[in-house]
Amino acid sequence: MRTLSLFALAVVACLAVPSDAGDLRTASALRDRALGDPTAWNIVESLTTEIGPRPIGSPAYSRARDWAIARLKALGFVNVHAEVFPKPAWIRGAESAEVVGPFPQKLAIIGLGNTVPTPPQGIEAPIVVLKSYAELLAARPGAFKGRIVVVNQPMTRTEDGSGYGAAVQIRNGYGEAARRGALAYLIRSVSTGAPRSPHTGAIWGPGTGKIPAAALGVPDADLLQHMAARGPVRLRLKLASSVNPKSLAWNISGEVTGSARPDQIVVIGGHLDSWDPGTGAIDDAAGVAITTAAATLINRLPQHPRRTIRVVLWGSEENGGSSDAYLAAHRNELGKIVLAGESDLGSDRAIHVDLPDGAAKAPAFALLPAVLAPLKVFVADTPPRHGGSDIEGLQKAGVPIFAVGQDASRYFDYHHSADDTLAVVDRASLNQNVAVWASLLYLAADSNVDFRAKPGK
Ligand SMILES: [Zn+2]
């Protein structure tokens, strides 16, 4: 009789609460804890203060490796190590530009990453100002012979940052300018802001026909357009740089071991390298901080989720290379990586989460919208298109990816410029991201969901 009533009680309990109630409670507790947890802020503050700008090949880049290893160990991660790979380093030298005439004045510029240098005495030539990149592409071969081409096309501000995709091709247009006879290539910074600080970024492409390439501060690009409207303008550009072909880079990782299926791994992370003018706070100390803090909160739970969580701090995002190196080093365990995600869009508020096709309908995620609703975050009904450039290799190799969509409205005001500093990181938004990542990550890692399975199967 007694056994029967206990059984009856158990049945009632099961009917009263969903079977994932424990997971829901844990995910909600992680969410609430994250909002008041100092870990993410401390990481951004420490990385920007103690290391600062950390481009590949710089002494700070090596210090960032040591910083990351010490930090992950101190936070209790296991299997903490650096995976080294070769990566030639482009190292910036002195740079300047000025209008020689008719209205002499100095210009705010920054060389684009990987640009060839000018001769030491610089390049002095008349300019041609184009109001759009399409004007450059429409020009005939040789049209800009002996000139410095200036492309003054503004970037569109969007909440999801999609204006960047259109603008990035302009940055890489030096070959198109060279083909039309240009001596050097200047672009309006790929920026949504008005400040004068110019924004750098990598250029790449075939080695032939390379001409020096730099970005102008947004007001400086407009200034040149105003001058050119009055008549011919001469400009002098000096760019110095060197290349270390033997430089090394490294991806750094640490793990929270799974309690039941440690051989199944969820890979997350942000990138440790940064551009040099600022301190790389939003790009991408924030991503390092958000993912590390989320995994740290999970690491502190009395019971770890079933699967292993691996935080990877990618070492060469800005010039590419992390993704290929990671894929090459982990090709034999791709099947074990059940899910991957990257945080690399700054520290402003998360808006939505995108899960692999069909995953949002899995019972394990049935209550995810309830966990995220208080954060004003929704679960998107479409899978992510891009997980991030550091997990691109994994994605192409078939590893399922997820993404946390963020408000990128002001991200490109600061990105790759001297203004990418701790001053533009909003602590409450940073922690809201940690709350999203921690709860989502916990549910994914504690589930048995096969993210590779297509919907309907
Ligand atoms: Zn980045």
GROMACS .gro file of N, CA, C and O in nm, residues 185-245:
model
  244
  185TYR      N    1   4.591   5.358  -5.279
  185TYR     CA    2   4.447   5.339  -5.262
  185TYR      C    3   4.406   5.385  -5.123
  185TYR      O    4   4.458   5.335  -5.022
  186LEU      N    5   4.317   5.483  -5.115
  186LEU     CA    6   4.268   5.531  -4.986
  186LEU      C    7   4.117   5.511  -4.981
  186LEU      O    8   4.046   5.540  -5.078
  187ILE      N    9   4.070   5.464  -4.867
  187ILE     CA   10   3.924   5.448  -4.852
  187ILE      C   11   3.877   5.527  -4.731
  187ILE      O   12   3.954   5.551  -4.636
  188ARG      N   13   3.752   5.570  -4.737
  188ARG     CA   14   3.685   5.618  -4.616
  188ARG      C   15   3.681   5.499  -4.521
  188ARG      O   16   3.651   5.386  -4.563
  189SER      N   17   3.711   5.518  -4.395
  189SER     CA   18   3.711   5.407  -4.301
  189SER      C   19   3.580   5.330  -4.309
  189SER      O   20   3.472   5.390  -4.323
  190VAL      N   21   3.590   5.200  -4.298
  190VAL     CA   22   3.471   5.116  -4.290
  190VAL      C   23   3.415   5.135  -4.150
  190VAL      O   24   3.452   5.065  -4.056
  191SER      N   25   3.331   5.237  -4.136
  191SER     CA   26   3.287   5.283  -4.005
  191SER      C   27   3.149   5.344  -4.015
  191SER      O   28   3.115   5.407  -4.116
  192THR      N   29   3.071   5.331  -3.907
  192THR     CA   30   2.942   5.399  -3.901
  192THR      C   31   2.951   5.525  -3.816
  192THR      O   32   2.852   5.594  -3.796
  193GLY      N   33   3.070   5.552  -3.763
  193GLY     CA   34   3.085   5.666  -3.673
  193GLY      C   35   3.131   5.792  -3.743
  193GLY      O   36   3.167   5.790  -3.861
  194ALA      N   37   3.131   5.903  -3.669
  194ALA     CA   38   3.178   6.031  -3.722
  194ALA      C   39   3.317   6.068  -3.671
  194ALA      O   40   3.379   6.158  -3.727
  195PRO      N   41   3.369   6.005  -3.565
  195PRO     CA   42   3.500   6.045  -3.512
  195PRO      C   43   3.611   6.034  -3.615
  195PRO      O   44   3.600   5.961  -3.713
  196ARG      N   45   3.718   6.108  -3.589
  196ARG     CA   46   3.825   6.118  -3.687
  196ARG      C   47   3.916   5.995  -3.688
  196ARG      O   48   3.987   5.970  -3.786
  197SER      N   49   3.918   5.918  -3.578
  197SER     CA   50   4.010   5.805  -3.574
  197SER      C   51   3.978   5.707  -3.688
  197SER      O   52   3.864   5.662  -3.702
  198PRO      N   53   4.079   5.676  -3.770
  198PRO     CA   54   4.056   5.585  -3.881
  198PRO      C   55   4.048   5.439  -3.835
  198PRO      O   56   4.098   5.404  -3.729
  199HIS      N   57   3.984   5.356  -3.917
  199HIS     CA   58   3.964   5.214  -3.884
  199HIS      C   59   4.047   5.128  -3.979
  199HIS      O   60   4.032   5.136  -4.101
  200THR      N   61   4.129   5.041  -3.922
  200THR     CA   62   4.209   4.952  -4.005
  200THR      C   63   4.132   4.822  -4.033
  200THR      O   64   4.012   4.812  -4.009
  201GLY      N   65   4.202   4.721  -4.082
  201GLY     CA   66   4.141   4.593  -4.117
  201GLY      C   67   4.230   4.529  -4.222
  201GLY      O   68   4.304   4.600  -4.291
  202ALA      N   69   4.221   4.399  -4.233
  202ALA     CA   70   4.313   4.328  -4.323
  202ALA      C   71   4.269   4.340  -4.468
  202ALA      O   72   4.150   4.344  -4.499
  203ILE      N   73   4.367   4.346  -4.556
  203ILE     CA   74   4.342   4.327  -4.699
  203ILE      C   75   4.416   4.201  -4.742
  203ILE      O   76   4.511   4.158  -4.676
  204TRP      N   77   4.371   4.142  -4.846
  204TRP     CA   78   4.431   4.017  -4.891
  204TRP      C   79   4.413   4.009  -5.042
  204TRP      O   80   4.372   4.106  -5.104
  205GLY      N   81   4.446   3.896  -5.096
  205GLY     CA   82   4.425   3.881  -5.240
  205GLY      C   83   4.556   3.851  -5.311
  205GLY      O   84   4.660   3.833  -5.248
  206PRO      N   85   4.553   3.848  -5.443
  206PRO     CA   86   4.672   3.811  -5.519
  206PRO      C   87   4.786   3.909  -5.495
  206PRO      O   88   4.764   4.028  -5.476
  207GLY      N   89   4.907   3.858  -5.497
  207GLY     CA   90   5.024   3.940  -5.467
  207GLY      C   91   5.063   4.035  -5.579
  207GLY      O   92   5.141   4.126  -5.559
  208THR      N   93   5.006   4.018  -5.696
  208THR     CA   94   5.047   4.103  -5.807
  208THR      C   95   4.968   4.233  -5.808
  208THR      O   96   4.854   4.238  -5.764
  209GLY      N   97   5.031   4.337  -5.857
  209GLY     CA   98   4.961   4.465  -5.872
  209GLY      C   99   4.930   4.532  -5.742
  209GLY      O  100   4.838   4.612  -5.733
  210LYS      N  101   5.003   4.498  -5.635
  210LYS     CA  102   4.974   4.557  -5.505
  210LYS      C  103   5.020   4.701  -5.500
  210LYS      O  104   5.132   4.733  -5.539
  211ILE      N  105   4.935   4.787  -5.448
  211ILE     CA  106   4.973   4.926  -5.423
  211ILE      C  107   4.943   4.956  -5.277
  211ILE      O  108   4.861   4.888  -5.215
  212PRO      N  109   5.010   5.055  -5.218
  212PRO     CA  110   4.984   5.088  -5.077
  212PRO      C  111   4.837   5.124  -5.055
  212PRO      O  112   4.776   5.191  -5.140
  213ALA      N  113   4.784   5.079  -4.942
  213ALA     CA  114   4.641   5.101  -4.913
  213ALA      C  115   4.623   5.144  -4.768
  213ALA      O  116   4.683   5.086  -4.678
  214ALA      N  117   4.541   5.247  -4.750
  214ALA     CA  118   4.517   5.299  -4.615
  214ALA      C  119   4.374   5.348  -4.603
  214ALA      O  120   4.306   5.370  -4.704
  215ALA      N  121   4.329   5.362  -4.476
  215ALA     CA  122   4.195   5.415  -4.450
  215ALA      C  123   4.206   5.556  -4.394
  215ALA      O  124   4.292   5.585  -4.311
  216LEU      N  125   4.117   5.643  -4.441
  216LEU     CA  126   4.108   5.780  -4.392
  216LEU      C  127   4.005   5.787  -4.281
  216LEU      O  128   3.904   5.715  -4.285
  217GLY      N  129   4.025   5.876  -4.184
  217GLY     CA  130   3.918   5.906  -4.091
  217GLY      C  131   3.796   5.951  -4.170
  217GLY      O  132   3.811   6.011  -4.277
  218VAL      N  133   3.677   5.921  -4.120
  218VAL     CA  134   3.555   5.956  -4.193
  218VAL      C  135   3.551   6.105  -4.230
  218VAL      O  136   3.526   6.140  -4.346
  219PRO      N  137   3.581   6.197  -4.138
  219PRO     CA  138   3.577   6.340  -4.176
  219PRO      C  139   3.685   6.375  -4.277
  219PRO      O  140   3.666   6.468  -4.358
  220ASP      N  141   3.796   6.304  -4.276
  220ASP     CA  142   3.906   6.332  -4.369
  220ASP      C  143   3.869   6.292  -4.512
  220ASP      O  144   3.909   6.359  -4.608
  221ALA      N  145   3.794   6.184  -4.523
  221ALA     CA  146   3.749   6.142  -4.656
  221ALA      C  147   3.653   6.247  -4.713
  221ALA      O  148   3.662   6.284  -4.831
  222ASP      N  149   3.564   6.296  -4.627
  222ASP     CA  150   3.472   6.402  -4.672
  222ASP      C  151   3.548   6.530  -4.707
  222ASP      O  152   3.517   6.599  -4.804
  223LEU      N  153   3.650   6.559  -4.626
  223LEU     CA  154   3.733   6.678  -4.651
  223LEU      C  155   3.796   6.673  -4.790
  223LEU      O  156   3.792   6.772  -4.864
  224LEU      N  157   3.851   6.558  -4.824
  224LEU     CA  158   3.913   6.544  -4.956
  224LEU      C  159   3.809   6.560  -5.066
  224LEU      O  160   3.839   6.618  -5.172
  225GLN      N  161   3.689   6.512  -5.041
  225GLN     CA  162   3.583   6.528  -5.142
  225GLN      C  163   3.549   6.676  -5.161
  225GLN      O  164   3.531   6.723  -5.274
  226HIS      N  165   3.541   6.750  -5.049
  226HIS     CA  166   3.514   6.894  -5.058
  226HIS      C  167   3.625   6.967  -5.134
  226HIS      O  168   3.599   7.054  -5.216
  227MET      N  169   3.749   6.928  -5.105
  227MET     CA  170   3.862   6.992  -5.173
  227MET      C  171   3.860   6.962  -5.322
  227MET      O  172   3.880   7.052  -5.405
  228ALA      N  173   3.837   6.834  -5.353
  228ALA     CA  174   3.843   6.792  -5.493
  228ALA      C  175   3.733   6.861  -5.576
  228ALA      O  176   3.749   6.882  -5.696
  229ALA      N  177   3.624   6.898  -5.509
  229ALA     CA  178   3.515   6.969  -5.579
  229ALA      C  179   3.560   7.108  -5.624
  229ALA      O  180   3.500   7.169  -5.712
  230ARG      N  181   3.669   7.157  -5.561
  230ARG     CA  182   3.718   7.292  -5.593
  230ARG      C  183   3.828   7.291  -5.700
  230ARG      O  184   3.867   7.396  -5.748
  231GLY      N  185   3.883   7.171  -5.727
  231GLY     CA  186   3.991   7.164  -5.825
  231GLY      C  187   4.092   7.059  -5.788
  231GLY      O  188   4.070   6.981  -5.694
  232PRO      N  189   4.206   7.052  -5.858
  232PRO     CA  190   4.304   6.947  -5.833
  232PRO      C  191   4.363   6.954  -5.691
  232PRO      O  192   4.384   7.063  -5.639
  233VAL      N  193   4.385   6.835  -5.634
  233VAL     CA  194   4.439   6.823  -5.498
  233VAL      C  195   4.558   6.728  -5.504
  233VAL      O  196   4.551   6.622  -5.565
  234ARG      N  197   4.670   6.771  -5.441
  234ARG     CA  198   4.787   6.682  -5.432
  234ARG      C  199   4.801   6.632  -5.290
  234ARG      O  200   4.783   6.707  -5.193
  235LEU      N  201   4.839   6.506  -5.280
  235LEU     CA  202   4.847   6.444  -5.148
  235LEU      C  203   4.978   6.368  -5.135
  235LEU      O  204   5.029   6.316  -5.236
  236ARG      N  205   5.035   6.366  -5.015
  236ARG     CA  206   5.155   6.285  -4.990
  236ARG      C  207   5.121   6.177  -4.887
  236ARG      O  208   5.064   6.207  -4.782
  237LEU      N  209   5.157   6.054  -4.921
  237LEU     CA  210   5.126   5.939  -4.835
  237LEU      C  211   5.255   5.865  -4.802
  237LEU      O  212   5.336   5.836  -4.891
  238LYS      N  213   5.275   5.839  -4.673
  238LYS     CA  214   5.391   5.757  -4.631
  238LYS      C  215   5.341   5.642  -4.545
  238LYS      O  216   5.273   5.664  -4.444
  239LEU      N  217   5.373   5.521  -4.587
  239LEU     CA  218   5.338   5.402  -4.510
  239LEU      C  219   5.462   5.314  -4.497
  239LEU      O  220   5.522   5.277  -4.598
  240ALA      N  221   5.497   5.282  -4.374
  240ALA     CA  222   5.608   5.189  -4.350
  240ALA      C  223   5.553   5.063  -4.284
  240ALA      O  224   5.457   5.069  -4.207
  241SER      N  225   5.611   4.950  -4.318
  241SER     CA  226   5.571   4.825  -4.253
  241SER      C  227   5.676   4.720  -4.284
  241SER      O  228   5.759   4.738  -4.373
  242SER      N  229   5.671   4.612  -4.207
  242SER     CA  230   5.761   4.499  -4.234
  242SER      C  231   5.681   4.370  -4.216
  242SER      O  232   5.573   4.371  -4.158
  243VAL      N  233   5.738   4.263  -4.265
  243VAL     CA  234   5.673   4.132  -4.253
  243VAL      C  235   5.770   4.035  -4.188
  243VAL      O  236   5.888   4.029  -4.227
  244ASN      N  237   5.723   3.964  -4.087
  244ASN     CA  238   5.804   3.855  -4.030
  244ASN      C  239   5.744   3.722  -4.078
  244ASN      O  240   5.642   3.677  -4.027
  245PRO      N  241   5.809   3.660  -4.179
  245PRO     CA  242   5.749   3.539  -4.238
  245PRO      C  243   5.755   3.419  -4.145
  245PRO      O  244   5.685   3.321  -4.168
   0.00000   0.00000   0.00000
